[in-house]
Coordinates of C-alpha atoms and ligand atoms in Angstrom, one line a residue:
M1 CA 20.6 93.2 -17.2
I2 CA 18.0 90.4 -17.2
L3 CA 18.8 88.2 -20.1
S4 CA 15.7 86.2 -20.4
M5 CA 13.1 85.7 -17.8
D6 CA 9.4 85.3 -17.7
E7 CA 7.5 86.4 -14.6
I8 CA 4.9 84.0 -13.4
E9 CA 2.6 85.4 -10.7
I10 CA 1.3 83.2 -8.0
K11 CA -2.0 85.0 -7.2
L12 CA -2.6 84.2 -3.6
V13 CA -4.9 86.7 -2.0
A14 CA -2.9 87.3 1.2
N15 CA 0.6 86.8 -0.1
P16 CA 1.1 86.9 -3.8
Y17 CA 4.6 86.4 -5.2
S18 CA 6.4 86.0 -8.5
V19 CA 8.4 83.1 -9.9
Y20 CA 11.1 83.9 -12.4
V21 CA 12.5 81.2 -14.7
G22 CA 15.5 82.1 -16.7
T23 CA 18.9 83.7 -16.3
G24 CA 20.1 87.0 -14.9
W25 CA 17.8 86.9 -11.9
M26 CA 20.2 88.1 -9.2
E27 CA 19.5 91.7 -10.0
L28 CA 16.0 91.2 -8.6
L29 CA 17.3 90.4 -5.1
P30 CA 18.4 93.8 -3.7
P31 CA 14.9 95.2 -2.7
F32 CA 14.2 92.0 -0.8
V33 CA 17.2 92.2 1.4
E34 CA 17.6 96.0 1.7
G35 CA 18.8 97.2 5.1
Q36 CA 19.8 93.8 6.2
A37 CA 23.4 93.5 7.4
R38 CA 23.8 89.8 6.7
V39 CA 21.6 87.4 4.7
P40 CA 21.6 83.8 5.8
V41 CA 21.8 81.5 2.7
V42 CA 20.7 78.0 3.6
S43 CA 22.3 75.6 1.1
D44 CA 23.7 72.1 1.1
R45 CA 27.4 71.3 0.7
N46 CA 27.1 70.0 -2.9
V47 CA 25.3 73.0 -4.2
W48 CA 27.5 75.4 -2.3
R49 CA 30.7 73.7 -3.7
L50 CA 29.4 74.2 -7.2
Y51 CA 27.7 77.6 -7.0
G52 CA 28.6 79.2 -3.7
E53 CA 31.4 81.3 -5.1
G54 CA 29.2 82.5 -8.0
L55 CA 26.5 83.6 -5.5
K56 CA 29.1 85.3 -3.3
N57 CA 30.4 87.2 -6.3
S58 CA 27.0 88.8 -6.8
E59 CA 27.3 90.6 -3.5
E60 CA 29.6 93.1 -5.2
V61 CA 28.0 93.1 -8.6
Y62 CA 24.5 93.9 -7.3
G63 CA 25.4 95.7 -4.1
L64 CA 23.9 93.0 -1.9
P65 CA 24.5 92.7 1.9
E66 CA 26.9 90.0 3.0
L67 CA 25.5 86.5 2.0
V68 CA 26.4 84.2 4.8
P69 CA 26.3 80.4 3.9
V70 CA 24.4 78.2 6.4
L71 CA 25.4 74.8 5.0
I72 CA 23.7 71.6 5.7
Q73 CA 24.6 68.0 4.8
P74 CA 23.0 67.0 1.5
G75 CA 20.2 64.4 1.5
E76 CA 16.8 63.6 2.9
S77 CA 18.3 62.1 6.0
H78 CA 19.4 65.6 7.1
K79 CA 16.0 67.2 6.8
N80 CA 15.5 66.8 10.5
M81 CA 15.4 68.5 13.9
K82 CA 19.1 68.4 14.4
T83 CA 19.8 70.3 11.2
L84 CA 16.9 72.7 12.0
E85 CA 18.6 73.5 15.3
K86 CA 21.9 74.3 13.6
I87 CA 20.0 76.6 11.2
F88 CA 18.4 78.4 14.1
A89 CA 21.8 78.8 15.7
A90 CA 23.2 80.4 12.5
F91 CA 20.1 82.7 12.4
A92 CA 20.8 83.8 15.9
E93 CA 24.5 84.3 15.3
N94 CA 23.8 86.5 12.3
E95 CA 21.2 88.5 14.2
L96 CA 18.4 87.7 11.9
D97 CA 15.4 89.8 13.0
R98 CA 11.7 90.0 12.2
S99 CA 12.4 92.2 9.2
G100 CA 15.0 89.9 7.8
C101 CA 15.0 87.6 4.8
V102 CA 16.5 84.2 4.3
L103 CA 17.6 82.5 1.0
A104 CA 17.0 78.8 0.3
F105 CA 19.6 77.8 -2.3
G106 CA 19.3 74.2 -3.2
G107 CA 16.9 71.3 -3.9
G108 CA 13.7 70.3 -2.2
V109 CA 15.5 69.3 1.0
V110 CA 17.0 72.7 1.4
G111 CA 13.8 74.5 0.4
D112 CA 11.7 72.6 2.8
I113 CA 13.9 72.9 5.8
A114 CA 14.9 76.6 5.2
G115 CA 11.3 77.5 4.5
F116 CA 10.3 75.8 7.8
A117 CA 13.1 77.5 9.7
A118 CA 11.9 80.9 8.2
A119 CA 8.3 80.0 9.2
C120 CA 9.3 79.4 12.8
W121 CA 12.0 82.1 13.3
M122 CA 10.4 84.9 15.4
R123 CA 7.0 83.5 14.3
G124 CA 7.8 84.0 10.6
V125 CA 10.4 85.8 8.5
R126 CA 10.5 86.2 4.7
Y127 CA 12.4 83.7 2.5
I128 CA 13.3 83.4 -1.1
Q129 CA 13.5 80.1 -2.9
I130 CA 16.4 79.7 -5.4
P131 CA 15.8 76.1 -6.5
T132 CA 18.6 74.1 -8.0
T133 CA 17.0 70.7 -8.8
L134 CA 14.3 70.0 -11.4
L135 CA 12.0 68.8 -8.7
A136 CA 12.5 72.0 -6.7
M137 CA 12.0 74.2 -9.8
V138 CA 8.7 72.6 -10.9
D139 CA 7.3 71.5 -7.6
S140 CA 8.7 72.2 -4.1
S141 CA 9.8 75.8 -4.4
V142 CA 6.2 76.9 -5.3
G143 CA 3.2 76.6 -3.0
G144 CA 4.6 77.3 0.5
K145 CA 4.6 73.8 1.9
T146 CA 7.6 73.6 4.3
A147 CA 8.5 70.7 6.5
I148 CA 11.0 68.4 8.2
D149 CA 11.0 64.7 8.8
I150 CA 10.7 63.0 12.2
Q151 CA 11.1 59.4 13.3
A152 CA 7.3 58.9 12.9
G153 CA 7.3 59.9 9.2
K154 CA 8.4 62.2 6.4
N155 CA 7.2 65.8 6.4
L156 CA 5.1 65.3 9.6
V157 CA 6.3 68.6 11.1
G158 CA 5.7 71.6 8.9
A159 CA 3.9 74.8 8.1
F160 CA 2.4 76.6 5.2
H161 CA 4.7 79.5 4.6
Q162 CA 4.8 81.1 1.1
P163 CA 8.1 82.4 -0.2
S164 CA 8.4 86.1 -1.1
L165 CA 10.0 85.3 -4.5
V166 CA 11.2 82.3 -6.4
L167 CA 14.2 82.5 -8.8
A168 CA 14.9 79.5 -11.0
N169 CA 17.8 79.3 -13.3
P170 CA 17.6 76.1 -15.4
A171 CA 21.3 76.4 -16.4
L172 CA 22.0 75.2 -12.8
L173 CA 20.5 71.8 -13.8
R174 CA 23.5 71.0 -16.1
T175 CA 25.4 69.7 -13.0
L176 CA 22.4 67.7 -11.6
P177 CA 23.2 63.9 -11.4
P178 CA 21.2 62.1 -14.1
L179 CA 19.1 60.1 -11.5
E180 CA 18.0 63.4 -9.8
F181 CA 17.2 64.9 -13.2
Q182 CA 15.1 61.9 -14.0
S183 CA 13.4 61.9 -10.6
G184 CA 12.3 65.5 -11.3
M185 CA 11.0 64.5 -14.7
A186 CA 8.5 62.3 -13.0
E187 CA 6.9 65.4 -11.3
V188 CA 7.1 67.1 -14.7
I189 CA 5.2 64.3 -16.3
K190 CA 2.7 64.3 -13.4
T191 CA 2.0 68.0 -14.0
A192 CA 1.7 67.5 -17.7
V193 CA -1.0 64.8 -17.4
L194 CA -2.9 66.8 -14.9
S195 CA -2.7 70.0 -16.9
S196 CA -3.0 69.6 -20.7
E197 CA -2.5 67.7 -24.0
E198 CA -0.2 70.5 -25.1
L199 CA 2.3 70.0 -22.3
C200 CA 2.2 66.2 -22.8
A201 CA 3.1 66.7 -26.4
G202 CA 6.0 68.9 -25.4
I203 CA 7.3 66.3 -23.0
L204 CA 7.1 63.6 -25.6
S205 CA 9.1 65.6 -28.0
M206 CA 11.8 66.9 -25.7
E207 CA 15.2 65.4 -25.5
P208 CA 15.5 63.4 -22.2
G209 CA 18.0 64.8 -19.8
V210 CA 19.0 67.8 -21.8
V211 CA 18.9 71.4 -20.5
D212 CA 17.7 73.5 -23.4
P213 CA 15.1 76.2 -24.2
E214 CA 12.5 73.5 -24.5
L215 CA 13.1 72.4 -20.9
E216 CA 12.9 76.0 -19.8
C217 CA 9.4 76.3 -21.4
V218 CA 8.3 73.1 -19.8
I219 CA 9.5 74.3 -16.4
R220 CA 7.5 77.5 -16.9
A221 CA 4.4 75.6 -17.8
C222 CA 4.7 73.4 -14.8
V223 CA 5.1 76.4 -12.5
R224 CA 2.2 78.2 -14.0
F225 CA 0.0 75.1 -13.5
K226 CA 1.1 74.5 -9.9
G227 CA 0.7 78.2 -9.1
D228 CA -2.8 78.3 -10.4
V229 CA -3.8 75.3 -8.4
V230 CA -2.2 76.7 -5.2
A231 CA -3.8 80.1 -5.7
Q232 CA -7.2 78.4 -5.7
D233 CA -6.5 76.1 -2.8
E234 CA -3.5 77.2 -0.7
H235 CA -4.1 74.9 2.2
E236 CA -5.1 71.7 0.3
G237 CA -8.7 71.8 1.3
G238 CA -9.7 70.3 -2.1
L239 CA -8.3 71.1 -5.5
R240 CA -4.6 71.0 -4.4
K241 CA -5.1 67.3 -3.7
I242 CA -4.8 66.6 -7.5
L243 CA -1.1 67.3 -7.2
N244 CA -0.9 63.9 -5.4
F245 CA -1.6 62.0 -8.6
G246 CA 0.5 58.8 -8.5
H247 CA 1.7 59.7 -5.0
T248 CA -0.6 57.4 -2.9
F249 CA 0.8 54.4 -4.8
G250 CA 4.2 56.0 -5.0
H251 CA 4.5 56.6 -1.3
A252 CA 3.5 53.0 -0.7
I253 CA 6.2 51.8 -3.1
E254 CA 8.8 54.0 -1.3
A255 CA 7.8 52.7 2.1
K256 CA 7.7 49.1 0.9
Y257 CA 11.4 49.3 0.0
G258 CA 12.4 51.3 3.0
F259 CA 13.0 54.4 0.7
K260 CA 16.1 52.6 -0.7
K261 CA 15.2 51.0 -4.0
Y262 CA 13.8 53.9 -5.9
T263 CA 14.1 57.7 -5.9
H264 CA 10.9 59.5 -5.0
G265 CA 10.4 60.3 -8.7
Q266 CA 10.8 56.7 -9.8
A267 CA 8.3 55.6 -7.2
V268 CA 5.8 58.2 -8.3
A269 CA 6.3 57.1 -11.9
A270 CA 5.5 53.5 -11.0
G271 CA 2.6 54.9 -8.9
M272 CA 1.2 57.0 -11.8
R273 CA 1.3 53.8 -14.0
I274 CA -0.8 52.0 -11.4
A275 CA -3.2 54.9 -10.9
A276 CA -3.7 55.2 -14.7
R277 CA -4.5 51.5 -15.1
Y278 CA -6.7 51.6 -12.0
G279 CA -8.7 54.6 -13.5
E280 CA -9.1 52.9 -16.8
G281 CA -10.0 49.6 -15.2
C282 CA -12.8 51.0 -13.2
G283 CA -14.2 53.0 -16.1
I284 CA -13.4 56.5 -14.8
S285 CA -10.6 57.2 -17.2
E286 CA -10.7 57.4 -20.9
K287 CA -9.6 54.2 -22.7
G288 CA -6.0 54.3 -23.7
I289 CA -4.9 56.8 -21.1
S290 CA -2.6 54.4 -19.3
S291 CA -0.7 53.6 -22.5
R292 CA -0.3 57.3 -23.2
I293 CA 1.1 57.9 -19.8
E294 CA 3.4 54.9 -20.2
A295 CA 4.7 56.4 -23.5
L296 CA 5.6 59.6 -21.6
L297 CA 7.3 57.7 -18.8
K298 CA 9.2 55.5 -21.3
R299 CA 10.5 58.5 -23.2
H300 CA 12.2 59.7 -20.0
G301 CA 13.4 56.3 -18.7
L302 CA 10.7 56.1 -16.1
L303 CA 8.7 53.1 -17.1
I304 CA 8.8 51.1 -13.9
E305 CA 6.5 48.2 -13.0
E306 CA 5.5 47.5 -9.5
D307 CA 3.0 45.1 -8.1
A308 CA -0.1 47.0 -7.0
V309 CA -1.7 44.3 -4.8
D310 CA 1.4 44.1 -2.5
L311 CA 1.0 47.8 -1.7
I312 CA -2.3 47.6 0.2
P313 CA -0.8 47.5 3.7
W314 CA 1.5 50.4 2.9
I315 CA -1.3 52.5 1.5
R316 CA -3.2 52.0 4.8
N317 CA -0.3 53.5 6.6
D318 CA -0.2 56.6 4.4
K319 CA -0.5 59.8 6.5
K320 CA -3.0 61.2 4.0
T321 CA -5.5 58.5 4.8
H322 CA -8.5 59.5 6.9
G323 CA -10.3 56.8 8.7
E324 CA -11.3 53.9 6.5
A325 CA -11.0 55.7 3.2
I326 CA -8.4 57.4 0.9
D327 CA -8.6 60.2 -1.6
L328 CA -7.5 58.7 -4.9
V329 CA -6.5 61.0 -7.7
L330 CA -7.5 59.7 -11.1
L331 CA -7.7 61.1 -14.5
K332 CA -10.9 61.3 -16.5
Y333 CA -8.9 62.6 -19.5
I334 CA -5.5 64.2 -19.8
G335 CA -5.9 67.6 -18.1
E336 CA -9.0 66.5 -16.2
P337 CA -8.2 65.0 -12.8
V338 CA -10.8 63.9 -10.3
V339 CA -10.4 63.2 -6.6
I340 CA -12.4 60.1 -5.5
P341 CA -12.7 59.2 -1.8
T342 CA -12.4 55.5 -1.8
P343 CA -13.0 53.1 1.1
F344 CA -10.0 50.8 1.7
S345 CA -12.2 47.7 1.4
E346 CA -13.2 48.9 -2.1
L347 CA -9.7 49.8 -3.1
E348 CA -8.4 46.4 -1.9
R349 CA -11.1 44.6 -3.8
T350 CA -10.6 46.5 -7.0
L351 CA -6.8 46.2 -6.9
K352 CA -7.0 42.4 -6.3
K353 CA -9.5 42.0 -9.2
M354 CA -7.7 44.3 -11.6
F355 CA -4.1 43.3 -10.9
K356 CA -4.4 39.6 -10.1
K357 CA -1.2 37.8 -10.6
Ligands
NAD1 N1 7.4 71.5 -0.4 C1 6.8 70.8 -1.3 O1 5.8 71.2 -1.9 C2 7.5 69.6 -1.8 C3 7.1 69.0 -3.0 C4 7.8 67.9 -3.5 C5 8.9 67.4 -2.8 N2 9.3 68.1 -1.6 C6 10.5 67.6 -0.9 O2 11.6 67.8 -1.7 C7 12.7 66.9 -1.3 C8 13.4 66.4 -2.5 O3 14.0 67.4 -3.2 P1 15.1 67.1 -4.3 O4 14.6 66.0 -5.2 O5 15.4 68.4 -4.9 O6 16.3 66.5 -3.5 P2 17.6 67.2 -2.8 O7 17.3 68.5 -2.3 O8 18.0 66.1 -1.8 O9 18.6 67.3 -4.0 C9 19.1 66.1 -4.6 C10 20.6 66.0 -4.7 O10 21.1 66.9 -5.7 C11 22.1 67.8 -5.2 N3 22.0 69.0 -6.0 C12 21.0 69.9 -5.9 N4 21.2 70.8 -6.9 C13 22.2 70.5 -7.6 C14 22.8 71.0 -8.8 N5 22.3 72.0 -9.4 N6 23.9 70.3 -9.3 C15 24.3 69.2 -8.7 N7 23.8 68.6 -7.6 C16 22.7 69.3 -7.1 C17 21.8 67.9 -3.8 O11 23.0 68.2 -3.1 C18 21.3 66.5 -3.4 O12 22.4 65.6 -3.2 C19 12.0 65.9 -0.3 O13 12.4 66.2 1.0 C20 10.5 66.2 -0.5 O14 9.8 65.9 0.6 C21 8.6 69.1 -1.2
ZN2 ZN1 6.4 64.1 -5.4

């Protein structure tokens, strides 16, 4: 029996799918894996230790085929070619064929690499995202971006490959380490400021770090927003770029500290703060927007200050840059983002003027 679950449709023309946020979702799985002898479940060792047994138990309850764990080491440093090869070996061992389906059971690292493995295997097999981190529930499990990292950079090798289904159970977030929870909240706040006043109000009133029905509603709203954006621009030709709000500065902050000082979410939080002040400073954003964003960040322990001028060389190295300009995502108002192609020279000049020490 499905206990409580809202279906959110991701209305892509060629490959629409549904995202369910709630509990009791395992009963939706059988039709997707019907006729398959074994179903590879890519997961990481942390997630499997906590939830592997529960997932295995559902084989009998729901009459599922054998769920075969394909376990990877946790962490970004394992989202690489070596791990991918091991996943392929497991696919071969379990005779995964063109009609098969793979489960990605974990955070964004698992989702990205399992999705990419599914995109490549026999030129593409189906996969289902079962996200277990807040970031994965609100962001990485929806939209079909899959990738691994190589020496030259993060997410440089990848593919667009949409999942066939996304099943998110917020109850799994109860075991998430606080820092990971907070990191996911940065993407929640990003989505809120891009989407609506209403969602921002919800985020300001919610209890930080608590898994409750309010969080579930917020996750649904974030998925709905991202799904709508992706449905309009699957391959990031235009609109989808707005999802990078705070990320140009955030990526530069991560790179500046060798990906060690901050989590991705913390860096994005600091990046959103700079982007908001930049937008306000050059008259594109409504006055007061930066203090409103700061209030949201503060509520969730994400008010982080980083020097903007120092970031210039790191921004130049961003893989999203093209030639001598960069697409800056700014907010006119809450819920009204704009993408502004900005030459580096102008960015540099404005940052120096605005953030002079
Ligand atoms: N594809 C996309 O659109 C997209 C978007 C944003 C980010 N990403 C990618 O997502 C990745 C980051 O994902 P992440 O933040 O989920 O990190 P992650 O997958 O590394 O998970 C964070 C940590 O939490 C642990 N964990 C996961 N679920 C847990 C649970 N329920 N309880 C306890 N521990 C749990 C994991 O083992 C890991 O140690 C990056 O590689 C990033 O590039 C992809
Ligand atoms: Zn991000």
